[in-house]
mmCIF file of C-alpha atoms and ligand atoms in Angstrom:
data_model
loop_
_atom_site.group_PDB
_atom_site.id
_atom_site.type_symbol
_atom_site.label_atom_id
_atom_site.label_comp_id
_atom_site.label_asym_id
_atom_site.label_seq_id
_atom_site.Cartn_x
_atom_site.Cartn_y
_atom_site.Cartn_z
ATOM 1 C CA MET A 1 -1.106 20.275 -13.641
ATOM 2 C CA PRO A 2 -1.788 18.271 -10.465
ATOM 3 C CA ARG A 3 0.716 18.524 -7.654
ATOM 4 C CA LEU A 4 1.445 15.231 -5.919
ATOM 5 C CA ALA A 5 3.292 14.746 -2.640
ATOM 6 C CA TYR A 6 5.418 11.623 -2.252
ATOM 7 C CA LEU A 7 7.937 9.856 -0.032
ATOM 8 C CA GLY A 8 11.120 11.667 -1.022
ATOM 9 C CA PRO A 9 13.715 12.928 -1.488
ATOM 10 C CA GLU A 10 14.374 12.577 -5.227
ATOM 11 C CA GLY A 11 15.406 9.059 -6.228
ATOM 12 C CA THR A 12 13.017 6.958 -4.106
ATOM 13 C CA PHE A 13 11.108 4.025 -5.533
ATOM 14 C CA THR A 14 7.983 6.024 -4.690
ATOM 15 C CA GLU A 15 9.149 8.761 -7.065
ATOM 16 C CA GLU A 16 9.488 6.146 -9.811
ATOM 17 C CA ALA A 17 5.934 4.997 -9.032
ATOM 18 C CA LEU A 18 4.649 8.588 -9.147
ATOM 19 C CA ARG A 19 6.348 9.261 -12.498
ATOM 20 C CA THR A 20 4.603 6.188 -13.914
ATOM 21 C CA LEU A 21 1.191 6.914 -12.361
ATOM 22 C CA ALA A 22 1.150 10.646 -13.184
ATOM 23 C CA PRO A 23 3.949 11.568 -15.621
ATOM 24 C CA ASP A 24 2.774 15.200 -15.910
ATOM 25 C CA ALA A 25 2.285 15.895 -12.214
ATOM 26 C CA GLU A 26 4.345 18.404 -10.309
ATOM 27 C CA ARG A 27 6.251 16.475 -7.622
ATOM 28 C CA LEU A 28 6.449 17.505 -3.962
ATOM 29 C CA PRO A 29 9.009 15.345 -2.103
ATOM 30 C CA CYS A 30 8.234 14.809 1.605
ATOM 31 C CA ALA A 31 10.337 13.443 4.446
ATOM 32 C CA ASN A 32 8.093 10.493 5.264
ATOM 33 C CA VAL A 33 4.778 8.815 4.409
ATOM 34 C CA SER A 34 2.805 10.761 7.052
ATOM 35 C CA ALA A 35 4.122 14.104 5.786
ATOM 36 C CA ALA A 36 3.191 13.198 2.197
ATOM 37 C CA LEU A 37 -0.354 12.224 3.244
ATOM 38 C CA ASP A 38 -0.687 15.376 5.369
ATOM 39 C CA ALA A 39 0.335 17.527 2.396
ATOM 40 C CA ALA A 40 -2.591 15.984 0.495
ATOM 41 C CA ARG A 41 -4.979 16.373 3.446
ATOM 42 C CA GLN A 42 -4.104 20.027 4.008
ATOM 43 C CA GLY A 43 -4.324 21.021 0.361
ATOM 44 C CA GLU A 44 -0.618 21.710 -0.066
ATOM 45 C CA ALA A 45 -0.850 19.026 -2.764
ATOM 46 C CA ASP A 46 -3.751 17.603 -4.790
ATOM 47 C CA GLY A 47 -2.862 14.093 -3.719
ATOM 48 C CA ALA A 48 -0.016 11.814 -2.670
ATOM 49 C CA VAL A 49 1.766 8.656 -3.768
ATOM 50 C CA VAL A 50 2.981 6.282 -1.042
ATOM 51 C CA PRO A 51 4.008 2.612 -0.782
ATOM 52 C CA LEU A 52 1.275 0.294 0.569
ATOM 53 C CA GLU A 53 2.723 -3.219 0.598
ATOM 54 C CA ASN A 54 5.453 -5.389 -0.870
ATOM 55 C CA SER A 55 5.502 -8.992 -1.931
ATOM 56 C CA ILE A 56 8.026 -10.061 0.741
ATOM 57 C CA GLU A 57 7.147 -8.174 3.888
ATOM 58 C CA GLY A 58 3.440 -7.420 3.370
ATOM 59 C CA GLY A 59 1.868 -4.127 4.387
ATOM 60 C CA ILE A 60 3.750 -0.923 5.145
ATOM 61 C CA ALA A 61 2.431 -0.303 8.664
ATOM 62 C CA THR A 62 2.631 3.515 8.553
ATOM 63 C CA THR A 63 0.555 3.685 5.379
ATOM 64 C CA LEU A 64 -2.029 1.160 6.619
ATOM 65 C CA ASP A 65 -2.430 2.969 9.933
ATOM 66 C CA GLU A 66 -2.569 6.452 8.380
ATOM 67 C CA LEU A 67 -5.358 5.283 6.049
ATOM 68 C CA ALA A 68 -7.253 3.715 8.952
ATOM 69 C CA TRP A 69 -6.853 6.417 11.625
ATOM 70 C CA GLY A 70 -5.795 9.674 9.950
ATOM 71 C CA GLU A 71 -8.065 12.268 8.300
ATOM 72 C CA PRO A 72 -9.823 10.244 5.567
ATOM 73 C CA LEU A 73 -8.255 9.994 2.101
ATOM 74 C CA LEU A 74 -9.452 8.128 -1.000
ATOM 75 C CA ILE A 75 -7.301 5.716 -3.010
ATOM 76 C CA VAL A 76 -7.753 6.591 -6.701
ATOM 77 C CA ALA A 77 -5.013 4.495 -8.362
ATOM 78 C CA GLU A 78 -2.503 1.742 -7.672
ATOM 79 C CA LEU A 79 0.736 0.612 -9.297
ATOM 80 C CA LEU A 80 2.838 -2.544 -9.010
ATOM 81 C CA LEU A 81 6.528 -1.778 -9.359
ATOM 82 C CA PRO A 82 9.389 -4.297 -9.455
ATOM 83 C CA VAL A 83 12.239 -2.878 -7.361
ATOM 84 C CA GLU A 84 15.987 -3.457 -7.712
ATOM 85 C CA PHE A 85 18.338 -2.612 -4.879
ATOM 86 C CA SER A 86 21.991 -1.539 -5.167
ATOM 87 C CA LEU A 87 24.680 -1.224 -2.514
ATOM 88 C CA LEU A 88 25.899 2.367 -2.901
ATOM 89 C CA VAL A 89 29.028 3.886 -1.366
ATOM 90 C CA ARG A 90 31.221 6.994 -1.524
ATOM 91 C CA PRO A 91 33.901 6.566 -4.206
ATOM 92 C CA GLY A 92 36.825 4.590 -2.770
ATOM 93 C CA THR A 93 34.857 2.629 -0.125
ATOM 94 C CA ARG A 94 35.569 -1.134 -0.283
ATOM 95 C CA MET A 95 33.434 -3.984 1.066
ATOM 96 C CA ARG A 96 35.722 -4.386 4.056
ATOM 97 C CA ASP A 97 35.245 -0.704 5.004
ATOM 98 C CA ILE A 98 31.485 -1.098 5.449
ATOM 99 C CA LYS A 99 30.534 -1.069 9.131
ATOM 100 C CA ARG A 100 27.213 0.794 9.008
ATOM 101 C CA ILE A 101 24.537 0.516 6.314
ATOM 102 C CA PHE A 102 21.616 2.933 6.021
ATOM 103 C CA THR A 103 18.340 2.150 4.192
ATOM 104 C CA HIS A 104 14.525 2.072 4.400
ATOM 105 C CA PRO A 105 13.046 -0.723 6.609
ATOM 106 C CA ALA A 106 11.406 -2.379 3.567
ATOM 107 C CA ALA A 107 14.846 -2.650 1.947
ATOM 108 C CA ILE A 108 16.364 -3.992 5.190
ATOM 109 C CA THR A 109 13.930 -6.920 5.060
ATOM 110 C CA GLN A 110 14.304 -7.507 1.348
ATOM 111 C CA CYS A 111 18.125 -7.519 1.424
ATOM 112 C CA ARG A 112 18.591 -9.408 4.702
ATOM 113 C CA GLY A 113 20.161 -12.458 3.025
ATOM 114 C CA PHE A 114 22.744 -10.310 1.227
ATOM 115 C CA THR A 115 23.743 -8.276 4.289
ATOM 116 C CA ALA A 116 23.933 -11.388 6.511
ATOM 117 C CA ARG A 117 26.063 -13.271 3.956
ATOM 118 C CA GLU A 118 28.337 -10.540 2.598
ATOM 119 C CA LEU A 119 28.481 -8.025 5.446
ATOM 120 C CA PRO A 120 27.784 -10.062 8.597
ATOM 121 C CA GLU A 121 29.576 -7.588 10.886
ATOM 122 C CA ALA A 122 27.792 -4.508 9.556
ATOM 123 C CA VAL A 123 24.979 -2.794 11.461
ATOM 124 C CA VAL A 124 21.934 -1.978 9.313
ATOM 125 C CA VAL A 125 20.086 1.184 10.370
ATOM 126 C CA ALA A 126 16.567 2.255 9.337
ATOM 127 C CA ALA A 127 16.306 5.415 7.205
ATOM 128 C CA PRO A 128 13.187 7.449 6.273
ATOM 129 C CA SER A 129 13.607 6.313 2.643
ATOM 130 C CA THR A 130 16.222 4.669 0.431
ATOM 131 C CA ALA A 131 17.053 8.000 -1.261
ATOM 132 C CA ALA A 132 17.284 9.780 2.111
ATOM 133 C CA ALA A 133 19.831 7.097 3.056
ATOM 134 C CA ALA A 134 21.841 7.698 -0.133
ATOM 135 C CA GLN A 135 21.755 11.468 0.449
ATOM 136 C CA GLU A 136 23.021 10.986 4.013
ATOM 137 C CA VAL A 137 25.809 8.547 3.049
ATOM 138 C CA ALA A 138 27.046 11.077 0.467
ATOM 139 C CA LEU A 139 27.696 13.696 3.150
ATOM 140 C CA PRO A 140 31.360 13.996 4.088
ATOM 141 C CA GLY A 141 31.753 12.690 7.655
ATOM 142 C CA SER A 142 28.519 10.635 7.495
ATOM 143 C CA PRO A 143 28.404 7.940 10.205
ATOM 144 C CA TYR A 144 27.193 5.502 7.521
ATOM 145 C CA ASP A 145 29.449 3.731 5.004
ATOM 146 C CA ALA A 146 26.829 2.453 2.547
ATOM 147 C CA ALA A 147 23.213 2.892 1.475
ATOM 148 C CA ILE A 148 20.903 0.369 -0.115
ATOM 149 C CA ALA A 149 18.793 2.223 -2.695
ATOM 150 C CA ALA A 150 17.934 2.458 -6.377
ATOM 151 C CA ARG A 151 20.974 2.983 -8.609
ATOM 152 C CA ILE A 152 19.509 6.325 -9.689
ATOM 153 C CA ALA A 153 19.630 7.558 -6.084
ATOM 154 C CA GLY A 154 23.382 6.920 -6.163
ATOM 155 C CA ASP A 155 23.665 8.886 -9.410
ATOM 156 C CA ASN A 156 21.653 11.747 -7.876
ATOM 157 C CA TYR A 157 23.808 12.088 -4.788
ATOM 158 C CA GLY A 158 27.287 11.170 -6.054
ATOM 159 C CA LEU A 159 27.586 7.613 -4.755
ATOM 160 C CA VAL A 160 28.896 4.665 -6.737
ATOM 161 C CA GLU A 161 27.352 1.235 -7.098
ATOM 162 C CA LEU A 162 29.551 -1.311 -5.298
ATOM 163 C CA VAL A 163 27.159 -4.267 -5.766
ATOM 164 C CA ALA A 164 24.080 -4.431 -8.011
ATOM 165 C CA ASN A 165 20.934 -6.477 -7.298
ATOM 166 C CA VAL A 166 21.440 -7.008 -3.571
ATOM 167 C CA GLY A 167 17.776 -7.960 -3.059
ATOM 168 C CA ASP A 168 17.256 -11.547 -1.897
ATOM 169 C CA ARG A 169 14.730 -12.183 -4.669
ATOM 170 C CA SER A 170 14.730 -10.791 -8.182
ATOM 171 C CA ASP A 171 10.931 -10.839 -8.475
ATOM 172 C CA THR A 172 10.057 -8.522 -5.579
ATOM 173 C CA VAL A 173 7.169 -6.190 -6.321
ATOM 174 C CA THR A 174 5.964 -3.174 -4.342
ATOM 175 C CA ARG A 175 2.428 -1.871 -4.546
ATOM 176 C CA PHE A 176 2.022 1.914 -4.457
ATOM 177 C CA ILE A 177 -1.188 3.920 -4.172
ATOM 178 C CA GLN A 178 -2.233 7.390 -5.234
ATOM 179 C CA VAL A 179 -4.637 9.081 -2.801
ATOM 180 C CA THR A 180 -6.664 12.309 -2.841
ATOM 181 C CA ARG A 181 -8.961 14.127 -0.456
ATOM 182 C CA PRO A 182 -12.463 12.549 -0.435
ATOM 183 C CA GLY A 183 -14.501 13.582 -3.479
ATOM 184 C CA VAL A 184 -15.474 11.842 -6.663
ATOM 185 C CA LEU A 185 -14.760 8.102 -6.964
ATOM 186 C CA PRO A 186 -12.915 6.871 -10.056
ATOM 187 C CA ALA A 187 -15.481 5.464 -12.529
ATOM 188 C CA PRO A 188 -15.788 1.674 -12.644
ATOM 189 C CA THR A 189 -13.689 0.043 -15.388
ATOM 190 C CA GLY A 190 -14.753 -3.594 -14.977
ATOM 191 C CA ALA A 191 -11.327 -4.408 -13.499
ATOM 192 C CA ASP A 192 -11.410 -2.587 -10.165
ATOM 193 C CA ARG A 193 -10.396 -3.045 -6.585
ATOM 194 C CA THR A 194 -12.064 -1.753 -3.438
ATOM 195 C CA SER A 195 -10.181 -1.156 -0.180
ATOM 196 C CA LEU A 196 -11.665 -0.700 3.268
ATOM 197 C CA VAL A 197 -11.003 -1.208 6.955
ATOM 198 C CA ALA A 198 -13.446 -2.750 9.411
ATOM 199 C CA PHE A 199 -13.542 -2.826 13.191
ATOM 200 C CA LEU A 200 -15.146 -5.679 15.148
ATOM 201 C CA SER A 201 -18.313 -4.790 17.062
ATOM 202 C CA ASP A 202 -17.223 -7.070 19.917
ATOM 203 C CA ASP A 203 -14.907 -10.010 20.450
ATOM 204 C CA HIS A 204 -16.809 -13.288 20.120
ATOM 205 C CA PRO A 205 -16.387 -16.659 18.393
ATOM 206 C CA GLY A 206 -16.971 -16.284 14.665
ATOM 207 C CA ALA A 207 -16.662 -12.468 14.628
ATOM 208 C CA LEU A 208 -14.227 -12.520 11.695
ATOM 209 C CA LEU A 209 -16.272 -15.250 9.987
ATOM 210 C CA GLU A 210 -19.337 -12.960 10.172
ATOM 211 C CA MET A 211 -17.405 -10.281 8.316
ATOM 212 C CA LEU A 212 -16.106 -12.740 5.706
ATOM 213 C CA THR A 213 -19.581 -14.187 5.207
ATOM 214 C CA GLU A 214 -20.795 -10.795 3.940
ATOM 215 C CA PHE A 215 -18.314 -11.134 1.053
ATOM 216 C CA SER A 216 -18.742 -14.867 0.550
ATOM 217 C CA VAL A 217 -22.534 -14.901 0.097
ATOM 218 C CA ARG A 218 -22.365 -12.115 -2.512
ATOM 219 C CA GLY A 219 -19.578 -13.793 -4.501
ATOM 220 C CA VAL A 220 -17.030 -11.047 -3.702
ATOM 221 C CA ASN A 221 -13.451 -12.307 -3.877
ATOM 222 C CA LEU A 222 -10.900 -10.835 -1.456
ATOM 223 C CA SER A 223 -7.428 -10.014 -2.756
ATOM 224 C CA ARG A 224 -5.946 -9.081 0.636
ATOM 225 C CA ILE A 225 -6.803 -9.267 4.304
ATOM 226 C CA GLU A 226 -4.470 -7.912 6.903
ATOM 227 C CA SER A 227 -4.968 -7.506 10.636
ATOM 228 C CA ARG A 228 -3.483 -4.519 12.456
ATOM 229 C CA PRO A 229 -3.498 -3.965 16.210
ATOM 230 C CA THR A 230 -6.022 -1.365 17.416
ATOM 231 C CA GLY A 231 -3.526 -0.203 20.042
ATOM 232 C CA ASP A 232 -5.862 -1.251 22.894
ATOM 233 C CA GLY A 233 -3.639 -4.069 24.171
ATOM 234 C CA ILE A 234 -2.587 -7.482 22.893
ATOM 235 C CA GLY A 235 -5.368 -9.399 21.156
ATOM 236 C CA ARG A 236 -7.264 -6.375 19.774
ATOM 237 C CA TYR A 237 -7.215 -6.076 15.994
ATOM 238 C CA PHE A 238 -8.953 -4.394 13.096
ATOM 239 C CA PHE A 239 -8.832 -5.551 9.480
ATOM 240 C CA HIS A 240 -7.808 -4.146 6.115
ATOM 241 C CA PHE A 241 -9.689 -5.736 3.209
ATOM 242 C CA ASP A 242 -9.068 -5.463 -0.529
ATOM 243 C CA LEU A 243 -11.954 -6.759 -2.640
ATOM 244 C CA GLU A 244 -12.327 -7.483 -6.322
ATOM 245 C CA GLY A 245 -14.799 -5.057 -7.890
ATOM 246 C CA HIS A 246 -16.070 -1.480 -7.554
ATOM 247 C CA VAL A 247 -18.395 -0.240 -4.821
ATOM 248 C CA THR A 248 -20.911 0.682 -7.570
ATOM 249 C CA ASP A 249 -21.132 -3.055 -8.461
ATOM 250 C CA ALA A 250 -24.282 -4.363 -6.773
ATOM 251 C CA ARG A 251 -22.558 -7.334 -5.132
ATOM 252 C CA VAL A 252 -19.751 -5.152 -3.718
ATOM 253 C CA GLY A 253 -22.160 -2.455 -2.504
ATOM 254 C CA GLU A 254 -24.364 -5.069 -0.802
ATOM 255 C CA ALA A 255 -21.341 -6.774 0.785
ATOM 256 C CA VAL A 256 -19.953 -3.480 2.060
ATOM 257 C CA SER A 257 -23.296 -2.432 3.562
ATOM 258 C CA GLY A 258 -23.613 -5.915 5.100
ATOM 259 C CA LEU A 259 -20.147 -5.473 6.576
ATOM 260 C CA HIS A 260 -21.250 -2.122 7.970
ATOM 261 C CA ARG A 261 -24.168 -3.842 9.729
ATOM 262 C CA VAL A 262 -21.988 -6.471 11.457
ATOM 263 C CA SER A 263 -19.020 -4.198 12.318
ATOM 264 C CA SER A 264 -18.680 -1.410 14.834
ATOM 265 C CA ASP A 265 -17.181 0.779 12.113
ATOM 266 C CA VAL A 266 -16.192 0.517 8.442
ATOM 267 C CA ARG A 267 -14.015 3.064 6.688
ATOM 268 C CA PHE A 268 -14.234 3.029 2.896
ATOM 269 C CA LEU A 269 -10.779 3.668 1.399
ATOM 270 C CA GLY A 270 -11.644 3.716 -2.295
ATOM 271 C CA SER A 271 -12.601 1.874 -5.496
ATOM 272 C CA TYR A 272 -10.038 2.231 -8.277
ATOM 273 C CA PRO A 273 -8.686 0.407 -11.356
ATOM 274 C CA ARG A 274 -6.595 -2.682 -10.599
ATOM 275 C CA ALA A 275 -2.988 -2.431 -11.724
ATOM 276 C CA ASP A 276 -3.022 -5.977 -13.130
ATOM 277 C CA GLY A 277 -6.210 -5.335 -15.138
ATOM 278 C CA LEU A 278 -7.765 -8.661 -14.063
ATOM 279 C CA THR A 279 -11.543 -8.824 -14.229
ATOM 280 C CA PRO A 280 -13.419 -10.624 -11.439
ATOM 281 C CA GLN A 281 -15.194 -13.925 -11.986
ATOM 282 C CA VAL A 282 -18.880 -13.166 -11.403
ATOM 283 C CA LYS A 283 -20.566 -16.163 -9.807
ATOM 284 C CA ARG A 284 -24.066 -17.182 -10.857
ATOM 285 C CA GLY A 285 -26.649 -15.015 -9.079
ATOM 286 C CA THR A 286 -24.292 -12.148 -8.190
ATOM 287 C CA SER A 287 -24.306 -9.933 -11.310
ATOM 288 C CA ASP A 288 -25.835 -6.435 -11.219
ATOM 289 C CA SER A 289 -28.856 -7.661 -13.196
ATOM 290 C CA ASP A 290 -29.374 -10.562 -10.733
ATOM 291 C CA PHE A 291 -29.520 -8.039 -7.877
ATOM 292 C CA THR A 292 -31.865 -5.702 -9.796
ATOM 293 C CA GLU A 293 -34.156 -8.538 -10.766
ATOM 294 C CA ALA A 294 -34.283 -9.794 -7.144
ATOM 295 C CA ALA A 295 -35.034 -6.275 -5.838
ATOM 296 C CA ASP A 296 -37.857 -5.893 -8.401
ATOM 297 C CA TRP A 297 -39.263 -9.270 -7.369
ATOM 298 C CA LEU A 298 -39.182 -8.262 -3.676
ATOM 299 C CA ALA A 299 -40.954 -4.989 -4.490
ATOM 300 C CA ARG A 300 -43.716 -6.948 -6.252
ATOM 301 C CA VAL A 301 -44.016 -9.315 -3.277
ATOM 302 C CA ARG A 302 -44.285 -6.380 -0.906
ATOM 303 C CA ALA A 303 -46.959 -4.857 -3.131
ATOM 304 C CA GLY A 304 -48.980 -8.026 -2.719
ATOM 305 C CA GLN A 305 -48.365 -9.202 -6.304
ATOM 306 C CA VAL A 306 -47.616 -12.823 -5.494
HETATM 307 O O1 PPY B 401 12.474 4.321 0.288
HETATM 308 C C1 PPY B 401 12.012 4.271 -0.869
HETATM 309 O O2 PPY B 401 12.664 4.453 -1.906
HETATM 310 C C2 PPY B 401 10.596 3.971 -1.031
HETATM 311 O O3 PPY B 401 9.992 4.411 -1.961
HETATM 312 C C3 PPY B 401 9.984 2.983 -0.063
HETATM 313 C C4 PPY B 401 10.391 1.636 -0.503
HETATM 314 C C5 PPY B 401 11.530 1.054 0.037
HETATM 315 C C6 PPY B 401 11.908 -0.207 -0.394
HETATM 316 C C7 PPY B 401 11.174 -0.865 -1.352
HETATM 317 C C8 PPY B 401 10.065 -0.263 -1.896
HETATM 318 C C9 PPY B 401 9.667 0.991 -1.471
#
């Protein structure tokens, strides 16, 4: 039975994602995303499940930066999970008693309309996770009056739901990933995604266009591009790319090696089945057989068989 680390404690949205991705796995709750990834890196767990991005706020910076800079890990699966937030309190707390709210930063952003409208005087403080916030609020003498978390986190820790569905949008989706130590890639399914990060070789006009051209000319569609600061001052960025297809697809492999040629560094983060099951549109001239046929033709040319 695989053992998977995750952003805990019990009752996080990440736990729900893990239960869906790997129902039979043994679960190792960790205090934050970095600790969960480290547990996978150091062999304390076989892998980890962490949030990667959500449909309101975009990427979860800690996860993106850990994947780019930390000891390498491979993404082997992804999951899209709709999330529903509840305002949870100790029994007896009323709306007018709420002065301090505790929750994960992603929930702060996704519930900003509700807190501004219904609790304009309350201070909202960032917690390591939504369930960690619920656990803290449940402690007698906690400095916090309410948590925003999944209803189940309230059930786990003895809080009651004061208001349901406090998210500003009902259709918010979070994307979670399962990672392992580098090893065997998941086999291609025909509906795959490839993730990588690339660093510019130098700063010049068209540098990003050069990277994008590698995908464009091979008919590789991008499903996400996100810039993150390198940390070397304002104006210095590297890029996270998600591509449609598997690195064993000829067009993806060629694009990725082209990207490697025009970048100072590329880190491959994984090829894995897409959660939405969508298959890529393969443009004329970019199928595996088109690439094989062209390579055979070039070999004949080079052998003087014109
Ligand atoms: O804190 C949690 O429960 C998490 O799993 C992270 C998170 C927080 C808010 C929305 C989606 C995921």
